[in-house]
PDB file of C-alpha atoms in Angstrom:
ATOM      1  CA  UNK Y  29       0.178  37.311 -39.173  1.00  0.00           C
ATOM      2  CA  UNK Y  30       0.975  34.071 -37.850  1.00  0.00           C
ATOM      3  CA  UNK Y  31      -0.473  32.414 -34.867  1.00  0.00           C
ATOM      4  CA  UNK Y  32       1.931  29.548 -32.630  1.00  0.00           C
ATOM      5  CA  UNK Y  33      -0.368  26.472 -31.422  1.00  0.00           C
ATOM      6  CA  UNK Y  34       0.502  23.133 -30.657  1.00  0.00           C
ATOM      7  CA  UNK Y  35       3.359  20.831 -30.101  1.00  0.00           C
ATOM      8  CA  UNK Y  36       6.477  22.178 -31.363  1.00  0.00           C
ATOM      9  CA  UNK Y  37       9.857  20.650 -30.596  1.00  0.00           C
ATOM     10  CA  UNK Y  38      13.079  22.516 -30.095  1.00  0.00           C
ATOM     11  CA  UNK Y  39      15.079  20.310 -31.952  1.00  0.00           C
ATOM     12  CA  UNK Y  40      18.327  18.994 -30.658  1.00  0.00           C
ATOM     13  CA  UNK Y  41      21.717  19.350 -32.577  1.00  0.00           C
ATOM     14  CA  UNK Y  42      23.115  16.207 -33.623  1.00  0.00           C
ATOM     15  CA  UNK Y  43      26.631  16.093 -33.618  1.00  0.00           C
ATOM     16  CA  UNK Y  44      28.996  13.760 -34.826  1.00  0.00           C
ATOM     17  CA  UNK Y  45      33.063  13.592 -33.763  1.00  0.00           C
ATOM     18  CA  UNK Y  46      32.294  17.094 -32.753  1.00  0.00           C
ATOM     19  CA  UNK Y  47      30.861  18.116 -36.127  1.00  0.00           C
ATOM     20  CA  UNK Y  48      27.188  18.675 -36.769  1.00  0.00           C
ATOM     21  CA  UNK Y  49      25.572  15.448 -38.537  1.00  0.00           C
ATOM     22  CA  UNK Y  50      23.351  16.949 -40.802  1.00  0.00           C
ATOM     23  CA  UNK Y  51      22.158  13.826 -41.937  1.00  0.00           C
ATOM     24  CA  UNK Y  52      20.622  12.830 -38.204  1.00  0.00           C
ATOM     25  CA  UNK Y  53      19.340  16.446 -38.122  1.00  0.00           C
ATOM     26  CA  UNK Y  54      17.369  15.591 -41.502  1.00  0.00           C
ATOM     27  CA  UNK Y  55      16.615  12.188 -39.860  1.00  0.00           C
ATOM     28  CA  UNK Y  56      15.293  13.652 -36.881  1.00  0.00           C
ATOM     29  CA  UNK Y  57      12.821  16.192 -38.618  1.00  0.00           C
ATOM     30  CA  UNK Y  58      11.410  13.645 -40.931  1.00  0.00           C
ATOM     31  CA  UNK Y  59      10.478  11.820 -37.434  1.00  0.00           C
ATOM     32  CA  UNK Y  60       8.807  14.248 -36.128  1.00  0.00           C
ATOM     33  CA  UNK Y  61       6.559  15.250 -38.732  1.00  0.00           C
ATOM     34  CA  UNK Y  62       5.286  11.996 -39.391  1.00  0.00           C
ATOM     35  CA  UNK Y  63       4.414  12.298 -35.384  1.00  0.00           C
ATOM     36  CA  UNK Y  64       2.194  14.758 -36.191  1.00  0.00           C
ATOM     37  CA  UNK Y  65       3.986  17.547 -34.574  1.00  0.00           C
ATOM     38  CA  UNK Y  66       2.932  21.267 -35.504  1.00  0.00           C
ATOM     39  CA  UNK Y  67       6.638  22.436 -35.474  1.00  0.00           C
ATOM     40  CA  UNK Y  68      10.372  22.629 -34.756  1.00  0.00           C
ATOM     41  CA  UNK Y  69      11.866  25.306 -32.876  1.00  0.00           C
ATOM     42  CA  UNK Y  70      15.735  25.396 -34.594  1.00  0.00           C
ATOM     43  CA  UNK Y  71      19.038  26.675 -32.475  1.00  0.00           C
ATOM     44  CA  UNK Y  72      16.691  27.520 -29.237  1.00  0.00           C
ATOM     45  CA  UNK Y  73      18.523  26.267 -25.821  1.00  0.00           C
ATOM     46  CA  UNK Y  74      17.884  22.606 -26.153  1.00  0.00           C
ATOM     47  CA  UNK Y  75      20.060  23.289 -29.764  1.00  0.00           C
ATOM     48  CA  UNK Y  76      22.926  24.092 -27.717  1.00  0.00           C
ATOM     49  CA  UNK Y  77      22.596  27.225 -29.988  1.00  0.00           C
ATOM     50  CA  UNK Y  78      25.395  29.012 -27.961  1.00  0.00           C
ATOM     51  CA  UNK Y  79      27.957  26.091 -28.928  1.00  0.00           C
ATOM     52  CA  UNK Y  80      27.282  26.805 -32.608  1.00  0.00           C
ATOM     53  CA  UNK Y  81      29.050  29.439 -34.706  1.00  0.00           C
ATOM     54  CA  UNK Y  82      26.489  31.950 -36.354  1.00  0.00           C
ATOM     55  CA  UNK Y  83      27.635  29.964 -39.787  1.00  0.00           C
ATOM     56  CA  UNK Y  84      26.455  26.834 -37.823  1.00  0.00           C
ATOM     57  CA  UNK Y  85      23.194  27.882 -37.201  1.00  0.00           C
ATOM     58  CA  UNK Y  86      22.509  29.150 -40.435  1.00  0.00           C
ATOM     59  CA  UNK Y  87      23.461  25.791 -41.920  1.00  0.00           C
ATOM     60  CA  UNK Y  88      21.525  24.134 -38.981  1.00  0.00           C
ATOM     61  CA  UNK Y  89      18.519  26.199 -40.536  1.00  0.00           C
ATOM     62  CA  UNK Y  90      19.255  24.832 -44.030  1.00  0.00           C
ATOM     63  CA  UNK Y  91      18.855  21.195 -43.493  1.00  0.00           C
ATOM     64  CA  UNK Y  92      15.777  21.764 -41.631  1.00  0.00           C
ATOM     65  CA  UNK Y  93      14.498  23.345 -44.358  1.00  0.00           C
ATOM     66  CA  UNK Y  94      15.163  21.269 -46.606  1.00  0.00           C
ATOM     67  CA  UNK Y  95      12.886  18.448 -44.930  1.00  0.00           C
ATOM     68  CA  UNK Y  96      10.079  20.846 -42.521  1.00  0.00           C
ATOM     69  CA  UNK Y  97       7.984  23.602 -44.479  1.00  0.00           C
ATOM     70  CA  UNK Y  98       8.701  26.936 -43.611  1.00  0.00           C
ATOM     71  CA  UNK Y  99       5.707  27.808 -41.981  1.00  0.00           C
ATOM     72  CA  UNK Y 100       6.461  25.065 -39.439  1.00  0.00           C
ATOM     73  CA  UNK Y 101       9.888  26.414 -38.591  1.00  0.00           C
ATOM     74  CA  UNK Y 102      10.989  29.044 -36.082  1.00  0.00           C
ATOM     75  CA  UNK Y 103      14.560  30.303 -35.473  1.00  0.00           C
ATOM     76  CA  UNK Y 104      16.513  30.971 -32.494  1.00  0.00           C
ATOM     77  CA  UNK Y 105      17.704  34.644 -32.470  1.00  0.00           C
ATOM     78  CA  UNK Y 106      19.449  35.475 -29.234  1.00  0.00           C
ATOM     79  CA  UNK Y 107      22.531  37.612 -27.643  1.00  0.00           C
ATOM     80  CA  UNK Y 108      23.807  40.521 -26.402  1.00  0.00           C
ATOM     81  CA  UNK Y 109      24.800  42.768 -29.602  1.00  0.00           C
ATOM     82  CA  UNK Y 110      22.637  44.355 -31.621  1.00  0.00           C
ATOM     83  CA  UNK Y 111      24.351  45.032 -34.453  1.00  0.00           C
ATOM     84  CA  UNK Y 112      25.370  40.912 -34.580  1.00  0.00           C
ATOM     85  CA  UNK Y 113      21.561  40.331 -33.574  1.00  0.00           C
ATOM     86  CA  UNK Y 114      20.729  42.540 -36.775  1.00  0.00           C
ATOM     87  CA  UNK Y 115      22.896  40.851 -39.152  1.00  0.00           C
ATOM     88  CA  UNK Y 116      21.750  37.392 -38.007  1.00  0.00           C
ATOM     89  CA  UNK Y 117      18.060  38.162 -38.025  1.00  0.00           C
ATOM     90  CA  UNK Y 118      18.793  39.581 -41.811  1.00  0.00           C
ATOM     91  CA  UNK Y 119      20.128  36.503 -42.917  1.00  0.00           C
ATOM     92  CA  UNK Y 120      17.511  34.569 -41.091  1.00  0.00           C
ATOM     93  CA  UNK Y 121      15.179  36.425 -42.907  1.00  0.00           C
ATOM     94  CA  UNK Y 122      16.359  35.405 -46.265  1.00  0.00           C
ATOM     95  CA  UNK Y 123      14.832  32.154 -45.919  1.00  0.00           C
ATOM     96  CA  UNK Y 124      11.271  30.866 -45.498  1.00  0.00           C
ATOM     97  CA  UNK Y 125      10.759  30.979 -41.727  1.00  0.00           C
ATOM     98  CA  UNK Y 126       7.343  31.339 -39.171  1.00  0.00           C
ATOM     99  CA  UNK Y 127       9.181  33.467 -36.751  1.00  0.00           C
ATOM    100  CA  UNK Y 128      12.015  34.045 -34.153  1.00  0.00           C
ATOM    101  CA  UNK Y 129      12.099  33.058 -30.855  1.00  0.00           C
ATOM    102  CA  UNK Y 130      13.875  35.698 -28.922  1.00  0.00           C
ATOM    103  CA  UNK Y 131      15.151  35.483 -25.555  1.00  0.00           C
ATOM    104  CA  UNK Y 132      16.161  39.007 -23.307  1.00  0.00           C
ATOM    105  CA  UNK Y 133      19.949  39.361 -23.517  1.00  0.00           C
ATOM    106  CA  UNK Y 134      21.687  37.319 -21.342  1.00  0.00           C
ATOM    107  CA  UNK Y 135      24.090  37.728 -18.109  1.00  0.00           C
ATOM    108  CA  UNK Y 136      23.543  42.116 -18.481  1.00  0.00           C
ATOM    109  CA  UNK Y 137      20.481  41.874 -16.847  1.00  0.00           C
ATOM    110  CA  UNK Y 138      18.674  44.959 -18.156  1.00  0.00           C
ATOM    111  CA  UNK Y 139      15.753  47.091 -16.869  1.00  0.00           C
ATOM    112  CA  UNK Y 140      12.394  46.595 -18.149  1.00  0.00           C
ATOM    113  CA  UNK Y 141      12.416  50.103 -20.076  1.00  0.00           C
ATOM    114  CA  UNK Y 142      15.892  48.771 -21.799  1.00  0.00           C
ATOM    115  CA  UNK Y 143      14.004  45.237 -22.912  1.00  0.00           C
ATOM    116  CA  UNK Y 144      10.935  47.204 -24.222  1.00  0.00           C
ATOM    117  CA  UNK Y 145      13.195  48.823 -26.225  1.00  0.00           C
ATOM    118  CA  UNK Y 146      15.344  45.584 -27.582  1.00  0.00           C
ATOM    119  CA  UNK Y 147      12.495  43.769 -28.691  1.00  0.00           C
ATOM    120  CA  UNK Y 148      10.806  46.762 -30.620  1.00  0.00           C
ATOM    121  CA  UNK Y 149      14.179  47.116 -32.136  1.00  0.00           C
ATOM    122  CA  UNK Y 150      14.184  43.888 -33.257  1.00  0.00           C
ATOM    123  CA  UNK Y 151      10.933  43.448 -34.410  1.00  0.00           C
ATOM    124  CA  UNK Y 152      10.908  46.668 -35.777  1.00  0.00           C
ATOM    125  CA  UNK Y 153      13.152  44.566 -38.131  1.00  0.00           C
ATOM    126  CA  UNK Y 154      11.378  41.389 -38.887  1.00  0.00           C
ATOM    127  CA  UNK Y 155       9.238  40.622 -41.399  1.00  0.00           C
ATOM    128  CA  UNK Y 156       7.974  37.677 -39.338  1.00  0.00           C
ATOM    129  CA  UNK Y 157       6.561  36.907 -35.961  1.00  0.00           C
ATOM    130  CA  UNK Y 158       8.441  37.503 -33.172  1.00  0.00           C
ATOM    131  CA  UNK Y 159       8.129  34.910 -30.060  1.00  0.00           C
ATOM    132  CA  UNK Y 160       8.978  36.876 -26.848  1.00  0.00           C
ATOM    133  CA  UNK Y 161      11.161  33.784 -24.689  1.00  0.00           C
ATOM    134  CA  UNK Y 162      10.544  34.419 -21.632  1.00  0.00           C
ATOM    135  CA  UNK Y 163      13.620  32.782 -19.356  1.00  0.00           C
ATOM    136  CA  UNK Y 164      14.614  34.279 -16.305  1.00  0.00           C
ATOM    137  CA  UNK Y 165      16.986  31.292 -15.079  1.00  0.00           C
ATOM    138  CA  UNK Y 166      19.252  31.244 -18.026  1.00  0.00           C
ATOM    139  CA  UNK Y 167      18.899  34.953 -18.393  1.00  0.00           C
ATOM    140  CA  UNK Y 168      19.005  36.878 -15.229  1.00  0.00           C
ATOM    141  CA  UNK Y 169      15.913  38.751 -15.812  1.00  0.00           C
ATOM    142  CA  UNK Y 170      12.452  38.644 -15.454  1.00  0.00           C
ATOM    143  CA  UNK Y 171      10.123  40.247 -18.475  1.00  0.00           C
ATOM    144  CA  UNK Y 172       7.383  41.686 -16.461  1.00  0.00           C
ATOM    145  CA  UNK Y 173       3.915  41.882 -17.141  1.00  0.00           C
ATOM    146  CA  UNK Y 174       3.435  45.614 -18.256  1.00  0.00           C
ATOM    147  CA  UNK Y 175       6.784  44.855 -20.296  1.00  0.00           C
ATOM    148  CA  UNK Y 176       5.065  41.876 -22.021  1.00  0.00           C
ATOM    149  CA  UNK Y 177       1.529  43.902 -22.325  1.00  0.00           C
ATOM    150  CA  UNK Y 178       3.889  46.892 -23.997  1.00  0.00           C
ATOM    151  CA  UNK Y 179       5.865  44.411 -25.756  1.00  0.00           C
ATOM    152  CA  UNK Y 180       2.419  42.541 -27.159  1.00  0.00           C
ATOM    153  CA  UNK Y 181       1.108  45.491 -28.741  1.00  0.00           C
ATOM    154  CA  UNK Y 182       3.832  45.373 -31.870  1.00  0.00           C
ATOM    155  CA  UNK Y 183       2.471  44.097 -34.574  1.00  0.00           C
ATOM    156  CA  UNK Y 184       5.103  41.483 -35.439  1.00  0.00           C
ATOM    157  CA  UNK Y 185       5.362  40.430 -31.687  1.00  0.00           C
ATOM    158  CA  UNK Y 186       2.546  37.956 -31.847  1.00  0.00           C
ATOM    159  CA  UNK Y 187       3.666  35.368 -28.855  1.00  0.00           C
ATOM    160  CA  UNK Y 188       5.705  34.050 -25.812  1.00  0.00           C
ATOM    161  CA  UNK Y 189       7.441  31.098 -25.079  1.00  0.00           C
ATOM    162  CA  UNK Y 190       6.114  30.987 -21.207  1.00  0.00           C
ATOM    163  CA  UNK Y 191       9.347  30.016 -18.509  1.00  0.00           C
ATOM    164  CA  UNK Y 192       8.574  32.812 -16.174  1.00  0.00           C
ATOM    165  CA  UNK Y 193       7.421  30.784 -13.099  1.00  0.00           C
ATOM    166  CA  UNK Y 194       4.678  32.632 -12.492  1.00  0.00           C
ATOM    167  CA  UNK Y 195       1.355  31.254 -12.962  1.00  0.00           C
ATOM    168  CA  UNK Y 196       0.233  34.647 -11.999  1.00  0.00           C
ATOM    169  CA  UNK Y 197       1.590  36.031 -15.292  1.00  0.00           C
ATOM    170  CA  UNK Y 198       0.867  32.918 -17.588  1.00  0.00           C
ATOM    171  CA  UNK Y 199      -2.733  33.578 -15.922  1.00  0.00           C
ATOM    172  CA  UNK Y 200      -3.050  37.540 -16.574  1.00  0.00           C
ATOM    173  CA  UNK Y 201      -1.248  36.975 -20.510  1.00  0.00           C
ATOM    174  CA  UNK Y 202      -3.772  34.132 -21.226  1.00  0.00           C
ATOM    175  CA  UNK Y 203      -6.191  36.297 -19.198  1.00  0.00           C
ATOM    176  CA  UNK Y 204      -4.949  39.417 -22.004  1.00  0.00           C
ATOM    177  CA  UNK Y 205      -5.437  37.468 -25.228  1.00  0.00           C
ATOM    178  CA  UNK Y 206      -2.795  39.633 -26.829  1.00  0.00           C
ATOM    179  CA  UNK Y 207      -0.125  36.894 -27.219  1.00  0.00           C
ATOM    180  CA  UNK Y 208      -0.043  33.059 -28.021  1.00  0.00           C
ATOM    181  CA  UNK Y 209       1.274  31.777 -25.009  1.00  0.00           C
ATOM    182  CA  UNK Y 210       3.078  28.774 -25.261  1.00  0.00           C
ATOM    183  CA  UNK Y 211       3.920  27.253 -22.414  1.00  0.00           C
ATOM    184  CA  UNK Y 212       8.082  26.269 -21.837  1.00  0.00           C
ATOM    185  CA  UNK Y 213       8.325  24.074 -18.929  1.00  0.00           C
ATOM    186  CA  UNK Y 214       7.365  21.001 -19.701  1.00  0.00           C
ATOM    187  CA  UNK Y 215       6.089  19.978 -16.255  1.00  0.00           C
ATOM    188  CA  UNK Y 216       3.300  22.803 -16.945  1.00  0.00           C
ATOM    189  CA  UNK Y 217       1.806  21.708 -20.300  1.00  0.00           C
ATOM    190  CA  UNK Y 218      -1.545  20.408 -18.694  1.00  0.00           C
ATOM    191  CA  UNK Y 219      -1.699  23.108 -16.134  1.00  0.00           C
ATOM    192  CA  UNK Y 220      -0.912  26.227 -19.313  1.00  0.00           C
ATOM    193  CA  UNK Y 221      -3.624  23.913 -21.522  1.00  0.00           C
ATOM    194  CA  UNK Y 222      -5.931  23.563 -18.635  1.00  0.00           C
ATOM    195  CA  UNK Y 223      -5.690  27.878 -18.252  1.00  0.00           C
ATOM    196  CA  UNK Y 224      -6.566  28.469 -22.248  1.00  0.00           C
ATOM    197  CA  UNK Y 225      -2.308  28.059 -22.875  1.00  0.00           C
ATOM    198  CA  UNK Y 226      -1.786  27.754 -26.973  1.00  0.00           C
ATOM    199  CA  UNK Y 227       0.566  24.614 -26.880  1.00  0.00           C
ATOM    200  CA  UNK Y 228       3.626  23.932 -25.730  1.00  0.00           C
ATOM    201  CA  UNK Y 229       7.366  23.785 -27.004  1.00  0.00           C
ATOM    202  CA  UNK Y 230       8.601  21.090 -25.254  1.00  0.00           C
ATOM    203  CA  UNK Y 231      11.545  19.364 -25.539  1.00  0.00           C
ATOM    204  CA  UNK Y 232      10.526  16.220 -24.109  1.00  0.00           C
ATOM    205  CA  UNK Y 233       8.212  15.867 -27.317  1.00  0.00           C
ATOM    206  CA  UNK Y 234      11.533  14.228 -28.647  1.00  0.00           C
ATOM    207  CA  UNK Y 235      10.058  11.093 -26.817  1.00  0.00           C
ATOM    208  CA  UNK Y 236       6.652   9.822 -27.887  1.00  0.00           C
ATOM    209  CA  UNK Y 237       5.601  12.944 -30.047  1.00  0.00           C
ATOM    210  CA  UNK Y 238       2.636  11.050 -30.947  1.00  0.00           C
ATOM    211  CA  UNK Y 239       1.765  11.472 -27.318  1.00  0.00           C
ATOM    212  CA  UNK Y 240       2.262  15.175 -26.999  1.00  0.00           C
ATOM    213  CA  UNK Y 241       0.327  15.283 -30.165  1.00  0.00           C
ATOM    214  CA  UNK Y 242      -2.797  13.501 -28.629  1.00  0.00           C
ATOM    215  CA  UNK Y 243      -2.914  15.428 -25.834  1.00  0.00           C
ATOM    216  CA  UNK Y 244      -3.280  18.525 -27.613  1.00  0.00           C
ATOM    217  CA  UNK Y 245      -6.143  16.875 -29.530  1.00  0.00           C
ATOM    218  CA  UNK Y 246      -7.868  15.845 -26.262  1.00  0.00           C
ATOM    219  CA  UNK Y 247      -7.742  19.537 -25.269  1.00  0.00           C
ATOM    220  CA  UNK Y 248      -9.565  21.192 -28.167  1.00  0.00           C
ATOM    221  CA  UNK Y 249     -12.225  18.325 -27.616  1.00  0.00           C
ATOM    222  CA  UNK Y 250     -12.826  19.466 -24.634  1.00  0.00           C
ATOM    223  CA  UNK Y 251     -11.530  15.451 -23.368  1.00  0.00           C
ATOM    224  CA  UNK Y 252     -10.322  16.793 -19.927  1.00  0.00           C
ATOM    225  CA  UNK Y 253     -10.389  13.609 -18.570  1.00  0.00           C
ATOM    226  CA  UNK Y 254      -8.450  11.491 -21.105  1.00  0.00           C
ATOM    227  CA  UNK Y 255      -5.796  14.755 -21.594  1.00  0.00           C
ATOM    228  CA  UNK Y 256      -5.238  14.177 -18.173  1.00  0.00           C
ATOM    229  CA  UNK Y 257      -4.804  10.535 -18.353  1.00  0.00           C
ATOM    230  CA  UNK Y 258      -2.603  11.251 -21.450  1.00  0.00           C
ATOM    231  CA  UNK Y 259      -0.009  13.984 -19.474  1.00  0.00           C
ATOM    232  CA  UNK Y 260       0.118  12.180 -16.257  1.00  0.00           C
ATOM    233  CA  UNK Y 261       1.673   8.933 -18.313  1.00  0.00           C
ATOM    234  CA  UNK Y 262       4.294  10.710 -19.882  1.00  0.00           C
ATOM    235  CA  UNK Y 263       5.220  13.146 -16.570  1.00  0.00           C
ATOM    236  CA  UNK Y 264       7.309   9.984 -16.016  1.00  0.00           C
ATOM    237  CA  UNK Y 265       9.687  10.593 -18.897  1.00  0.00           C
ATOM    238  CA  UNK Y 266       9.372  14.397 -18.851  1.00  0.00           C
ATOM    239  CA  UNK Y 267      10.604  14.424 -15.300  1.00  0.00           C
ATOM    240  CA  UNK Y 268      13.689  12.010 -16.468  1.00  0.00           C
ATOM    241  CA  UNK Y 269      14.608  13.829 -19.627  1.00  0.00           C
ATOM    242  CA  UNK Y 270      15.214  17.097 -17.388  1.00  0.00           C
ATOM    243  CA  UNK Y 271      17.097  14.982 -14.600  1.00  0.00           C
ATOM    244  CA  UNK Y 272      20.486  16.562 -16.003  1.00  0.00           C
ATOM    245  CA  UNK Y 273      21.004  19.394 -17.841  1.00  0.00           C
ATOM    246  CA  UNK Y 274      18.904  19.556 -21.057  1.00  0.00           C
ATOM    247  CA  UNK Y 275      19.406  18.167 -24.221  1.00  0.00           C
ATOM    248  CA  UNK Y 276      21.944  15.072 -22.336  1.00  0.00           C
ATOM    249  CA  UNK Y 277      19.107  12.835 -21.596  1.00  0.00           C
ATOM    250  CA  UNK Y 278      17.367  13.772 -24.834  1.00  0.00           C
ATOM    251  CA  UNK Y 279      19.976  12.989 -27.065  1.00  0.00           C
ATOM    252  CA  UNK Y 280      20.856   9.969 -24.968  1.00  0.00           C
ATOM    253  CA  UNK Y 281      17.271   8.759 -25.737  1.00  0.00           C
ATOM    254  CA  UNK Y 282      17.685   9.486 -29.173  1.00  0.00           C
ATOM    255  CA  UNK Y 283      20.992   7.774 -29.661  1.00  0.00           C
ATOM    256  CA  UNK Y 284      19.348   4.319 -28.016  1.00  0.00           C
ATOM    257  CA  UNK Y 285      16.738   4.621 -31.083  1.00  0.00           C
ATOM    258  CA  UNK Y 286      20.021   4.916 -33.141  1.00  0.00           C
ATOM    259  CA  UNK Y 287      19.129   8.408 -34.357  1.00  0.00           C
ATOM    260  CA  UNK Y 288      22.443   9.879 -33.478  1.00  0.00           C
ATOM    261  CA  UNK Y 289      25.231   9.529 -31.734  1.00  0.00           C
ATOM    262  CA  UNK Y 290      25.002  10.691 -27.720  1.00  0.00           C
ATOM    263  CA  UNK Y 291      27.397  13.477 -28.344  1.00  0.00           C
ATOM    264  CA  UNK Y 292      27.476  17.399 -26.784  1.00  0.00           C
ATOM    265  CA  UNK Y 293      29.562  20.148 -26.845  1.00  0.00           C
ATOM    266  CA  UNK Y 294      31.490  21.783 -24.359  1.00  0.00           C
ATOM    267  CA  UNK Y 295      30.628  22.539 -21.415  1.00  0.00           C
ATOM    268  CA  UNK Y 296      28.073  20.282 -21.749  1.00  0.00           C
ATOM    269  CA  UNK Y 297      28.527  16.919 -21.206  1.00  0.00           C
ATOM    270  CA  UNK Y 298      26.528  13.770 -21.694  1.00  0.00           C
ATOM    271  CA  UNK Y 299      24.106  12.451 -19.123  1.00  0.00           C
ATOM    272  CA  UNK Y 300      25.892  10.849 -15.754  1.00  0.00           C
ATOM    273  CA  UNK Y 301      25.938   6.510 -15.685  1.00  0.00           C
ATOM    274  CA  UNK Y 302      22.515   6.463 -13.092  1.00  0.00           C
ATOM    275  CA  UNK Y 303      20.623   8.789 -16.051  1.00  0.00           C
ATOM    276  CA  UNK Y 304      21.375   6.662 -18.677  1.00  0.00           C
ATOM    277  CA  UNK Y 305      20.365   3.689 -16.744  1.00  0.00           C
ATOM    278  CA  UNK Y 306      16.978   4.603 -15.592  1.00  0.00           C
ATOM    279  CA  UNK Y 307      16.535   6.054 -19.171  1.00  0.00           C
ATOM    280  CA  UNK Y 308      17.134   3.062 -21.028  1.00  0.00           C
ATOM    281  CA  UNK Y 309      14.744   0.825 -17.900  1.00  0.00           C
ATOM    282  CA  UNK Y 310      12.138   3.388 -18.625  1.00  0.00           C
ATOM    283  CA  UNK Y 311      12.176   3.212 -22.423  1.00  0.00           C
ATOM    284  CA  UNK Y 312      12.286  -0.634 -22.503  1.00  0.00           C
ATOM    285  CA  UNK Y 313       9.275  -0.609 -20.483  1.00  0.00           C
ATOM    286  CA  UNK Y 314       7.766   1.902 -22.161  1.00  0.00           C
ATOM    287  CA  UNK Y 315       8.228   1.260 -25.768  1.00  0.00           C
ATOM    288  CA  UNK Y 316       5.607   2.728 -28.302  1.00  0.00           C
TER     289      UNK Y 316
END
């Protein structure tokens, strides 16, 4: 069974006059693996996964492919039918993946009984790792800790993708040693790393992966000193990059690098005038 470690980055969606450009996508993954990253997270949030058709995604998936091993690739499998989750996970499946990353349903907010029973329904069905994404905020409800510990003893339900908010849960999962935790909010890399944390998926590993990469390095050498050095030069950018609703300032970033074009889609909308300004200061003065 697969373990999750590391620096892996949720990729952004590159679009293109309101079509996906595949070709920036493949751009964009070659990039990061020759930043030593660990892995790519496809159609998560910062994917704008819910603005994709389930035909999108799957094609999303594809190119990826195509460029990032399989092992080094997990899939976004959320929403609020089963029967839809089922078919999606099925055809996810049919191609060489390292797990899902699977958020509660959204908006119904269910009770903790109901999610136990979600989860083991859908990893009753994979035939990879399953990545528990833990999200209250975009969700409406909190996975609590007996629900995780429950949730952690399935065999295919191997990690979490940590955005709880509580550092008393990160603590007591860590604590457990049941599931990778990887920590989801970006600010709270060092701290999750500092508490025995697996890695991180962090979006802001779009900018300077290298960086995100080092610091991960530091950690398992036990450099607490330079790791700190490292994360505390790049809280900077990771604080601008989440100044607006995620991916804008990403894929703004991205677009001044010439990557891809600074395009969302509805209802998201690219990052306001005094964003893009004191992105494009900070990367000028902060070019790698």
């Amino acid at each position: 069974m697969s373990s999750f470690s590391g620096i892996w980055v949720p990729l952004v969606t590159p679009f293109r006059q309101g079509e996906i450009d595949f070709s920036a996508l493949k751009s964009l993954c070659t990039r990061m693996l020759k930043r030593g990253v660990d892995g790519v997270v496809v159609c998560g949030t910062t994917g704008e996964a819910p603005m994709l058709t389930k035909e999108e995604q799957l094609q999303v998936l594809d190119a990826v492919l195509e460029i990032v091993p399989g092992n080094q690739v997990i899939m976004g499998l959320s929403g609020t039918h089963m029967p839809v989750i089922r078919e999606m996970q099925d055809a996810i499946s049919r191609r060489p993946v390292a797990g899902f990353l699977v958020p509660a349903p959204y908006y119904i907010r269910p009770s903790q009984p109901a999610l136990v029973a979600w989860f083991t329904e859908i990893a009753d069905n994979a035939s990879v790792p399953v990545m528990l994404y833990n999200i209250p905020y975009r969700t409406g409800v909190q996975m609590e800790l007996d629900t995780l510990r429950q949730l952690a003893k399935h065999p295919r339900i191997t990690a979490v993708k940590d955005c709880g908010g509580s550092i008393d849960l990160t603590l007591s999962l860590i604590a457990d040693g049941e599931l990778d935790v990887m920590c989801g909010e970006d600010v709270q890399i060092f701290s999750t790393l500092s508490l025995g944390g697996a890695g991180a998926i962090a979006a802001s590993s779009h900018i300077f992966p290298e960086e995100f990469v080092a610091l991960i390095k530091q950690f398992k050498e036990g450099d607490l000193i330079a790791a700190r050095k490292t994360f505390f030069a790049l809280l900077p950018m990771i604080r601008l990059m989440f100044s607006t609703p995620n991916p804008a300032a990403i894929k703004f970033a991205l677009s001044l690098d010439g990557l891809m074009a600074n395009e969302l889609r509805s209802p998201m909308l690219p990052a306001p005038e005094n964003v893009e300004t004191a992105i494009r200061d900070y990367l000028n003065q902060h070019s790698r």
